[in-house]
Coordinates of C-alpha atoms and ligand atoms in Angstrom, one line a residue:
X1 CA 248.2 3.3 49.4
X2 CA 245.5 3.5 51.4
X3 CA 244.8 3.6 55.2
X4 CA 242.2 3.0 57.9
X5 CA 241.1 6.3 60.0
X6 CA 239.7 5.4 63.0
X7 CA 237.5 7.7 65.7
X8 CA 237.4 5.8 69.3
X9 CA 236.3 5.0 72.0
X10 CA 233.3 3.0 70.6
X11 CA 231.3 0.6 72.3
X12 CA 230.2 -2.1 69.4
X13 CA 227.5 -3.0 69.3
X14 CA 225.1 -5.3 67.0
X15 CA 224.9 -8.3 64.0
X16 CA 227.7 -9.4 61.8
X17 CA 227.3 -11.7 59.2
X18 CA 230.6 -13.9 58.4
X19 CA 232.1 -15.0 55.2
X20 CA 233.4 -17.9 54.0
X21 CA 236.8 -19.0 55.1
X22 CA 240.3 -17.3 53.3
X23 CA 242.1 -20.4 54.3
X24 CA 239.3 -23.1 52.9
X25 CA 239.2 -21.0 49.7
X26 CA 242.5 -20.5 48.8
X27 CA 242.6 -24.2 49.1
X28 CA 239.5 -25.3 47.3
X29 CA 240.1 -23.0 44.2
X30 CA 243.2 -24.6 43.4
X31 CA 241.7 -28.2 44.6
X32 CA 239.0 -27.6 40.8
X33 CA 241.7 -28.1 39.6
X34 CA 242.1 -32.0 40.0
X35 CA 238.3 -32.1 38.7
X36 CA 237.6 -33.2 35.1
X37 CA 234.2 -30.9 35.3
X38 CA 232.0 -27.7 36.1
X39 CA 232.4 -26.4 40.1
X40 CA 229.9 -23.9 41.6
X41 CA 231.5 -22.8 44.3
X42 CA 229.2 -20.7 47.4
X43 CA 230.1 -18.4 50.2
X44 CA 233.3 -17.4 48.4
X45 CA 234.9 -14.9 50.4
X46 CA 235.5 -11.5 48.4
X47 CA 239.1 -10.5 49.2
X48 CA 242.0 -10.0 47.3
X49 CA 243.7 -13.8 47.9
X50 CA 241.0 -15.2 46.6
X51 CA 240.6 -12.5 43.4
X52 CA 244.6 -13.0 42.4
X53 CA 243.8 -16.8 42.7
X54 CA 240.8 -16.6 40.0
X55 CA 243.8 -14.6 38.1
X56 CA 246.1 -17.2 38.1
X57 CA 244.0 -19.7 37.1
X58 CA 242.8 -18.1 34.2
X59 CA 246.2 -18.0 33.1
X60 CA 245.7 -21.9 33.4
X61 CA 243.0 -22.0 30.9
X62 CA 240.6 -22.6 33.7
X63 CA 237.1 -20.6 32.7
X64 CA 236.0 -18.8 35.9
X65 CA 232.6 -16.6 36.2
X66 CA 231.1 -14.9 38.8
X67 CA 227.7 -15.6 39.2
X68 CA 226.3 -13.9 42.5
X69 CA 228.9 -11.5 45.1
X70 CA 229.8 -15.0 47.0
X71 CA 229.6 -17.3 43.9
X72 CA 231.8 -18.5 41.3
X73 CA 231.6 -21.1 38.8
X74 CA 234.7 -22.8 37.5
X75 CA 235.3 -24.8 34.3
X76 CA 238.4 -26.8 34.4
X77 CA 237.5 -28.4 31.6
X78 CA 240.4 -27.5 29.5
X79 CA 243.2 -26.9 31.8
X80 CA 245.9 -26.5 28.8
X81 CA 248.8 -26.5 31.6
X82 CA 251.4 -23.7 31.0
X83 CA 253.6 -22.8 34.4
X84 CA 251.8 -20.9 37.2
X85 CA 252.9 -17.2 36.3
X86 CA 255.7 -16.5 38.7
X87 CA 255.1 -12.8 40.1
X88 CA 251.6 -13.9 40.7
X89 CA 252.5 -16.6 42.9
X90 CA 254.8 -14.4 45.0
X91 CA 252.3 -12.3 46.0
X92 CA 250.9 -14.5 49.0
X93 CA 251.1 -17.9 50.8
X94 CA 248.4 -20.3 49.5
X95 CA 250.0 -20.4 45.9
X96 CA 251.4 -23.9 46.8
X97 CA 248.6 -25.1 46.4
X98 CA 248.5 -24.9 42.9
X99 CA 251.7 -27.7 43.3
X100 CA 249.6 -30.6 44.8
X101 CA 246.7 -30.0 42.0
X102 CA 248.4 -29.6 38.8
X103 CA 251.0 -32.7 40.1
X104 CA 248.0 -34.3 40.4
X105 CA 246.0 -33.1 37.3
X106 CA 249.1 -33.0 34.4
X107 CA 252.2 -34.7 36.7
X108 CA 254.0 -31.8 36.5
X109 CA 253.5 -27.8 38.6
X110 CA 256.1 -24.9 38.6
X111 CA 254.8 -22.0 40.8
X112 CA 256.9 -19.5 42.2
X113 CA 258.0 -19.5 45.6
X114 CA 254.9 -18.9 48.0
X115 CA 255.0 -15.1 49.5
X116 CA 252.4 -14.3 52.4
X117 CA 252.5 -12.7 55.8
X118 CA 256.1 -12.3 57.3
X119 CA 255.7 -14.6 60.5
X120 CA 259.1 -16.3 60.4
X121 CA 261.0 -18.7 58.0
X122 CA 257.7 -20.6 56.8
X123 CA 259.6 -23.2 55.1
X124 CA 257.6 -25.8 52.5
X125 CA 260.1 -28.9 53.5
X126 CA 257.1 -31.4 54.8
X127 CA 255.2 -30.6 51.4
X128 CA 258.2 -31.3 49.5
X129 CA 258.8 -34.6 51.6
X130 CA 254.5 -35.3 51.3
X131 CA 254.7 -35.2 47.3
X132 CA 258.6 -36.6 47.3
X133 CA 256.7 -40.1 49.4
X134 CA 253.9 -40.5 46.3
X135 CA 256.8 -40.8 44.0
X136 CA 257.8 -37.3 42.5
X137 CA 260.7 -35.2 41.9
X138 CA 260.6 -32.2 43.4
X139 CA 263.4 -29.3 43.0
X140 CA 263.2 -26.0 45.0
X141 CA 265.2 -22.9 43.4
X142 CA 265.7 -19.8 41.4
X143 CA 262.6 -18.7 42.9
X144 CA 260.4 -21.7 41.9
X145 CA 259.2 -25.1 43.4
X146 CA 259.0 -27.7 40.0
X147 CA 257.9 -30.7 41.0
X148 CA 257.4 -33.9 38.5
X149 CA 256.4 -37.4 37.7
X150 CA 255.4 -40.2 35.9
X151 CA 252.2 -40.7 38.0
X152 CA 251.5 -40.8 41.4
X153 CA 251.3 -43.7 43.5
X154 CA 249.7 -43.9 47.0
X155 CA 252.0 -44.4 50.1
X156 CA 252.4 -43.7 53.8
X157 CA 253.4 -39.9 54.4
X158 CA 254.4 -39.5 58.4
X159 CA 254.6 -35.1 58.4
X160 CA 257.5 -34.2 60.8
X161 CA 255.6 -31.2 62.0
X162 CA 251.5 -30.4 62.2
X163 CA 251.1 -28.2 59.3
X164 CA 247.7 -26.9 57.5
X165 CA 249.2 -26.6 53.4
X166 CA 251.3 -29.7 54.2
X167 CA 248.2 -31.7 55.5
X168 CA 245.9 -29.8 52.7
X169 CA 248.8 -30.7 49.3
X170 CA 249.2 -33.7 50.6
X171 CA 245.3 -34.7 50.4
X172 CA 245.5 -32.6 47.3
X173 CA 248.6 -35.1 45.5
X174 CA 246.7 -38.0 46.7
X175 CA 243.3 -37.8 45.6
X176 CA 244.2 -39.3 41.7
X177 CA 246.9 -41.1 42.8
X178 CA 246.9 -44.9 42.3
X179 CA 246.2 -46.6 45.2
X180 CA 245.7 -45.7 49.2
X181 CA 247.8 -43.1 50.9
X182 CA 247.3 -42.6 54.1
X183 CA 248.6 -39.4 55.9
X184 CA 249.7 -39.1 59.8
X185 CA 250.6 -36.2 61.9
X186 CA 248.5 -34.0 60.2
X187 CA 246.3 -30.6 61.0
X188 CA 242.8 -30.7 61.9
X189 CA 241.9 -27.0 61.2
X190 CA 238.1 -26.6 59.9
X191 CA 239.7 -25.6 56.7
X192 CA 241.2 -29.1 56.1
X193 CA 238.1 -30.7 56.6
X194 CA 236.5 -28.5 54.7
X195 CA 238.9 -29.2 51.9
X196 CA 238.4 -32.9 51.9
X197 CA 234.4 -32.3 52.0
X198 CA 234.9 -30.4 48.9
X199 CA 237.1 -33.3 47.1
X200 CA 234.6 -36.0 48.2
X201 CA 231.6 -34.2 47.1
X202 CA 233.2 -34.1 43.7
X203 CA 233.8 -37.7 44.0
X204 CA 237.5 -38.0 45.6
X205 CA 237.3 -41.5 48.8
X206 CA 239.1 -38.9 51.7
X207 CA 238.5 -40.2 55.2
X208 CA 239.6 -39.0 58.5
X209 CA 239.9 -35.4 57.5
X210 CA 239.9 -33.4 61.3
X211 CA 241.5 -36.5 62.9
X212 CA 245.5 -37.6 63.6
X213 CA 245.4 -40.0 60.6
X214 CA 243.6 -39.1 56.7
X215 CA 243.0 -42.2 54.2
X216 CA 242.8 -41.1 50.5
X217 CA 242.0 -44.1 48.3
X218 CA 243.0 -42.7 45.2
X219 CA 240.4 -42.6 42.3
X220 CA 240.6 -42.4 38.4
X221 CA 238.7 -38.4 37.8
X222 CA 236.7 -36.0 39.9
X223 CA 233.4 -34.8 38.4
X224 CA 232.0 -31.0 38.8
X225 CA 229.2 -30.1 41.4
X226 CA 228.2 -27.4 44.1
X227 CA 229.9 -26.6 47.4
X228 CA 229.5 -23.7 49.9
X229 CA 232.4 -22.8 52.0
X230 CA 232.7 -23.3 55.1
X231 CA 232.5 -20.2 57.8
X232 CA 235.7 -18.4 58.9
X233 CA 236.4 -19.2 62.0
X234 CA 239.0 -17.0 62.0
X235 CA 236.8 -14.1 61.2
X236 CA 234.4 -14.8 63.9
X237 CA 236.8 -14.9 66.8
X238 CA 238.1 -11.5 65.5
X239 CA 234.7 -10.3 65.8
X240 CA 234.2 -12.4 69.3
X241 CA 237.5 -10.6 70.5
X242 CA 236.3 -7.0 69.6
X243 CA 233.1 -7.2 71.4
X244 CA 235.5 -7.6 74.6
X245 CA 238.2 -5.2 73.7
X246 CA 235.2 -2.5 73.2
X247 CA 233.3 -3.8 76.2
X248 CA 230.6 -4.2 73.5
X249 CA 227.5 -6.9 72.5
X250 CA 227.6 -8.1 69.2
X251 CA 226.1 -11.5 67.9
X252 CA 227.9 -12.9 65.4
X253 CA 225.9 -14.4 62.3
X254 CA 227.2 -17.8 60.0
X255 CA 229.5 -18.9 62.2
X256 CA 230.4 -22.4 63.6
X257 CA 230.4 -22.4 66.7
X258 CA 231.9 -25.6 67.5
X259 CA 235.0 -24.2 65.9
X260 CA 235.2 -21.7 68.3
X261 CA 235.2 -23.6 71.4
X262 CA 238.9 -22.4 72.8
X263 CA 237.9 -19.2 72.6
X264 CA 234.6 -18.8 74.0
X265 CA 236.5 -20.6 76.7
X266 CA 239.2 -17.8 77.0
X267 CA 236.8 -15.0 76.7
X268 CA 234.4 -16.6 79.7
X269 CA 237.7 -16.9 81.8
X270 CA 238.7 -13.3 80.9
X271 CA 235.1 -12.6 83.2
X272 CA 233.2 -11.8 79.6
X273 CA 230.0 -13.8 78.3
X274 CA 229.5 -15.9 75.5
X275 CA 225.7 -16.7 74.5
X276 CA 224.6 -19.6 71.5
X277 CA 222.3 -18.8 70.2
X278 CA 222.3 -21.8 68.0
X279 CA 224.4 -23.8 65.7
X280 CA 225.5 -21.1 63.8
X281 CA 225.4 -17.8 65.9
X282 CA 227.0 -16.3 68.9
X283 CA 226.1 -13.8 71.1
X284 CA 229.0 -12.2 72.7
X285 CA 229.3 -9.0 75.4
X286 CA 231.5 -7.6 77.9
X287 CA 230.2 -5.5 80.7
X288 CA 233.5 -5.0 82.8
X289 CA 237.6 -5.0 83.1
X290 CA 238.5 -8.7 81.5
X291 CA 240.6 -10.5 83.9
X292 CA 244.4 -11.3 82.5
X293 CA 244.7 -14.7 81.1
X294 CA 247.8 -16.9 80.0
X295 CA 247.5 -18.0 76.1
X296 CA 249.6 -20.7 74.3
X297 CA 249.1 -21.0 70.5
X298 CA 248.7 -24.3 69.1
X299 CA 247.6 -26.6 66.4
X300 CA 243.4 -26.9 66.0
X301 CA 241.6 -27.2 68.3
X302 CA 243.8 -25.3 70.2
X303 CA 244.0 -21.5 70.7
X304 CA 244.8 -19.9 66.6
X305 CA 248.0 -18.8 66.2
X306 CA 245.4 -16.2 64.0
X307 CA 243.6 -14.8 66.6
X308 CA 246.7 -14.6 68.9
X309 CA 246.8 -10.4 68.1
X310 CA 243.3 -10.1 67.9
X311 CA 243.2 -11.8 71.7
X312 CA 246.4 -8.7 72.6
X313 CA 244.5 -5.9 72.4
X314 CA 242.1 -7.2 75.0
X315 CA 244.6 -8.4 77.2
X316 CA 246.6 -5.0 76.5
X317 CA 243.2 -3.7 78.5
X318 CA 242.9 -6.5 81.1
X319 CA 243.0 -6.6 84.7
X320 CA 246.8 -7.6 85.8
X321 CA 249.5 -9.5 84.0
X322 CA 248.9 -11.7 80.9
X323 CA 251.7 -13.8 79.7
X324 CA 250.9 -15.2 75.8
X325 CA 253.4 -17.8 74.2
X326 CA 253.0 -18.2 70.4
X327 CA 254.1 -21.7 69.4
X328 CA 253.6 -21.6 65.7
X329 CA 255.6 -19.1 64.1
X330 CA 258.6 -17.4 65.1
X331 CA 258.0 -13.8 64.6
X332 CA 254.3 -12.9 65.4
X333 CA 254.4 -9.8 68.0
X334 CA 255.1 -6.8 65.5
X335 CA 252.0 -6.0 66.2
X336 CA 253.0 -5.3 70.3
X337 CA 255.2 -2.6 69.2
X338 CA 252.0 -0.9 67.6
X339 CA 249.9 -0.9 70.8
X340 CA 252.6 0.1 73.1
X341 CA 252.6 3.1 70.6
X342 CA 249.2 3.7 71.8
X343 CA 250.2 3.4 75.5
X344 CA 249.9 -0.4 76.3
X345 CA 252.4 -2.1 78.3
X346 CA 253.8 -4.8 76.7
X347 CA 256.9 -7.1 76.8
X348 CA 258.0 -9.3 73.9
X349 CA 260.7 -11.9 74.1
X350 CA 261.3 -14.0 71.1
X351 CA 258.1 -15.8 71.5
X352 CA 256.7 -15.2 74.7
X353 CA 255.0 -11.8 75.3
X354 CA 254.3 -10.5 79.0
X355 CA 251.3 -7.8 78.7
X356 CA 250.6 -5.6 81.7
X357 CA 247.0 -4.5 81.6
X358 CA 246.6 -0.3 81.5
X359 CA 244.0 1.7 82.0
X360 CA 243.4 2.6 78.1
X361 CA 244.9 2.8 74.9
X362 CA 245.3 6.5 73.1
X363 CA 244.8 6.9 69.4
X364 CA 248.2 6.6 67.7
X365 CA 249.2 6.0 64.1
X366 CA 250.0 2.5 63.6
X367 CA 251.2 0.1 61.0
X368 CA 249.9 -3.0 59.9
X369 CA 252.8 -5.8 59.8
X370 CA 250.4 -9.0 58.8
X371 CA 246.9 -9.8 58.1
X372 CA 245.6 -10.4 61.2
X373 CA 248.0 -8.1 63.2
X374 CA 246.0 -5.2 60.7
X375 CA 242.4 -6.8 62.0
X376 CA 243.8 -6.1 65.8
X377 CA 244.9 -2.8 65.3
X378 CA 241.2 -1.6 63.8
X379 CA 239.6 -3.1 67.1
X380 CA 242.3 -1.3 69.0
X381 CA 241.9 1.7 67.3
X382 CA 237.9 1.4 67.8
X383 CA 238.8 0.9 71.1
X384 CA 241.3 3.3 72.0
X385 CA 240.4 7.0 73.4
X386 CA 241.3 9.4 69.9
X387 CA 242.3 9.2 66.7
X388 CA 244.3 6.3 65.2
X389 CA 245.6 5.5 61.4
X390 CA 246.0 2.2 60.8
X391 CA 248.2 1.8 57.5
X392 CA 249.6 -1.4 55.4
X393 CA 245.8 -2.2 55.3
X394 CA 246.5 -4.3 51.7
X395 CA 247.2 -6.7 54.1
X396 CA 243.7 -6.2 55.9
X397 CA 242.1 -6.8 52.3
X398 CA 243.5 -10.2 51.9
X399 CA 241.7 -11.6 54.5
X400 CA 238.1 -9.9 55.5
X401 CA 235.9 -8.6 53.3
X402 CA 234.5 -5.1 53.3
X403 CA 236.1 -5.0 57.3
X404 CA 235.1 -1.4 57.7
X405 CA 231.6 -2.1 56.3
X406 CA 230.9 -4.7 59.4
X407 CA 232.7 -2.8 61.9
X408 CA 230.2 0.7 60.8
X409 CA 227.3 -1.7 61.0
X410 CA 228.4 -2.3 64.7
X411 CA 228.8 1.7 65.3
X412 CA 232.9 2.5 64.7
X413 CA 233.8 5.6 63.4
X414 CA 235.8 4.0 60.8
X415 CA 237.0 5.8 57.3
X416 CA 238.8 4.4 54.7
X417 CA 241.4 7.1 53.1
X418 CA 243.9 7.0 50.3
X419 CA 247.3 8.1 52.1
Ligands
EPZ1 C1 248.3 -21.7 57.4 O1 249.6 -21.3 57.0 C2 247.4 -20.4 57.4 N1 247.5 -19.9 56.0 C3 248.0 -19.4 58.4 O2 247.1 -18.3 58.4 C4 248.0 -20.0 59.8 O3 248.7 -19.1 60.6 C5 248.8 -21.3 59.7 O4 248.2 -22.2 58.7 C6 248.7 -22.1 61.1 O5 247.3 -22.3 61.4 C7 246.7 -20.4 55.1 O6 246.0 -21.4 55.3 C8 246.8 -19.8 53.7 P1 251.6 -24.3 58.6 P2 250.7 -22.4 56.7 O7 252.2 -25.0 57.5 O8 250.0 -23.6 56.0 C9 256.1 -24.9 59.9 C10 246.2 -16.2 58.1 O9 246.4 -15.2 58.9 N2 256.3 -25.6 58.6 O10 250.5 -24.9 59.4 O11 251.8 -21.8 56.0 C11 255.8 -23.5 59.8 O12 257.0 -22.7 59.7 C12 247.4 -17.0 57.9 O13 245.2 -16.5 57.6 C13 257.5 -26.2 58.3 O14 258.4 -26.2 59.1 O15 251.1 -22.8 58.1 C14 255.1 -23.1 61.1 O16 256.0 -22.9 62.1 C15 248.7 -16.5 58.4 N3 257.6 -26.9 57.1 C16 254.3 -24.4 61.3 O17 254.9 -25.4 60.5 C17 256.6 -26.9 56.2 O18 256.8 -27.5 55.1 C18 252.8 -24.3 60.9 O19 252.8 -23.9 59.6 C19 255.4 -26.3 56.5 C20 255.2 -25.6 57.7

């Protein structure tokens, strides 16, 4: 196992470049699926999701190289179905992705049950109901989702609850399906449209991707081409949020800023400064005390449910009383317990958390309890007075690569050790 040992109080400062998004590339992998073809894929992210997803489909019979650090180009070619291999699909969320795609490639998927973060119950019930509406059978047990059918036929899917993989297999089931579908109360994350820009540039008839209502006219094969990924928006707000937590500068490369509207908002409320630079880079810094801010999570384009920890550690520094109420998932403070290790003062009921601004954090060991929770901890750790250990960092790995690289770059004392 390894850990993250971490020398604060820094001040960062400097340029980071982002990667591609996790969440549009654990999609878009499975998505080559539905293509007949040859996919170059661009500004892959490299992290461990994404390298157990090339795994899996291997076992598929899908021919995957790498080409460049960011770039991969998948053959799909000869897809000669067998079932997804079980203990791979445990190993995180995304694998039900691979359901939507090979229903919609060979009428037929069996992937284990999808493992990932522990941030509640994270049923798959609206997918089920998504693929159930374009006329398959789908049974859930035994540690595997199978899901069947003759052939897919386009329909009106009305998602009881906004939800990113339900929005994203549903697009996926649809796009060879015969006829229209059309898909209503779905998410809008930059991911999901993202997604569908991938589809359509391999010849898929998606419209409305980012709004309340998606129209997939179904179409007979998808051919091979070249897509680059989209920016993660997730990893730039983490970056945005530890300029602030350090009281730091850093401009932040690749990025869309657009997609971080919400929080650029939050952080200019908190008394902090946010700075385009242009389209794709932010500039932002921190000179005093942030002022305590209420937060709410919520669907795109509200505040991310993912940047929710990464936002506590600056309000665990902040001037006064912040209250933050997380909307998505049940069980998404572990992380609290970790900073008031390190001296914060913070409350957590259920799925409101009160956090009374202190003067500092101390360096503390700590454990990582969820991907982004791990990213939170680092900045905390960069910018808490002492030593901290962060462990659990697998977690970090599944989601931001080389973190420790980037945070160096911007002047952390940051070492990664084998425990
Ligand atoms: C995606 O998870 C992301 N993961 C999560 O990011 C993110 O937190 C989440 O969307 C919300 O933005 C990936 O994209 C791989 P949901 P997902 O379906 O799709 C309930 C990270 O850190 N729900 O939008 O699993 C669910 O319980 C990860 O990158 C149902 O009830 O999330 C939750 O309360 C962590 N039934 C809410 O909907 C369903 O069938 C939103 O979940 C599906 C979801």
């Amino acid at each position: 196992m390894e850990k993250f040992v971490i020398n604060g109080k820094t001040r960062l400062e400097g340029e980071v470049i982002i990667n591609g998004a996790k969440n549009a590339a654990v999609a878009i992998l499975p998505a080559t699926l539905l293509v007949n073809g040859i996919c170059t894929i661009e500004n892959l992210p490299n992290i461990s999701d994404i390298n157990i997803y090339c795994d899996i489909l291997r076992t598929l019979g899908v021919k995957i190289t790498k080409t460049a650090p960011n770039t991969v180009v998948v053959d799909t070619r000869d897809v000669n179905y067998i079932d997804a291999p079980l203990d791979m699909t445990s190993k995180f969320r995304a694998s039900y992705y691979l359901i939507g795609a090979l229903l919609g490639r060979c009428k037929r998927a069996v992937v284990g049950m999808p493992g990932g973060c522990k941030l509640g119950a994270r049923p798959i019930d609206q997918h089920a109901k998504a693929f159930e509406c374009l006329g398959a059978k789908v049974d859930i047990g035994q540690g595997k989702i199978v899901a069947t059918t003759d052939g897919l036929v386009g329909n009106s899917i009305y998602l009881d609850i906004v939800s990113v993989g339900a929005t994203i297999n549903a697009i996926l089931a649809s796009v060879l399906a015969e006829g229209t579908t059309t898909i209503e109360n779905v998410a809008k994350e930059p991911h999901i449209v993202d997604v569908a820009n991938f589809l359509n540039t391999m010849g898929a008839d998606i419209h409305g991707a980012g709004t309340d209502i998606i129209k997939i006219n179904g179409v007979k094969e998808l051919h091979g081409g070249t897509y680059s990924i989209v920016p993660d928006q997730i990893e730039a707000g983490t970056f945005m949020l530890a300029a602030v937590a350090t009281r730091g500068d850093i401009t932040i490369k690749n990025c869309i800023t657009k997609h971080l509207d919400v929080l650029s908002a939050k952080i200019e409320e908190m008394g902090a400064h946010v700075e385009e630079i242009s389209g794709d880079t932010l500039r932002v810094w921190c000179d005093k005390k942030p002022k305590c801010v209420n937060i709410k999570t919520l669907p795109y384009p509200g505040f991310p449910t993912d940047l929710q920890s990464q936002m506590g550690i600056v309000l665990a520094t902040a001037d006064g009383t912040s209250i933050v109420t997380e909307s998505i998932w049940e069980s998404r403070f572990q992380y609290t317990a970790e900073l008031n290790k390190m001296g914060a003062k913070i409350n957590a009921q259920g799925n409101v958390a009160f956090f009374d601004g202190v003067p500092e954090l101390y360096g503390r060991p700590v454990s990582a309890s969820d991907l982004r929770a791990g990213a939170a901890l680092i900045i905390a750790g960069i910018a808490a007075n002492g030593v901290t250990e962060v462990s659990n960092i697998e977690y970090i790995d599944r989601g931001y690569e080389n973190i420790e690289d980037k945070f160096k770059a911007l002047g952390a004392d940051i070492k990664r050790v084998t425990e």
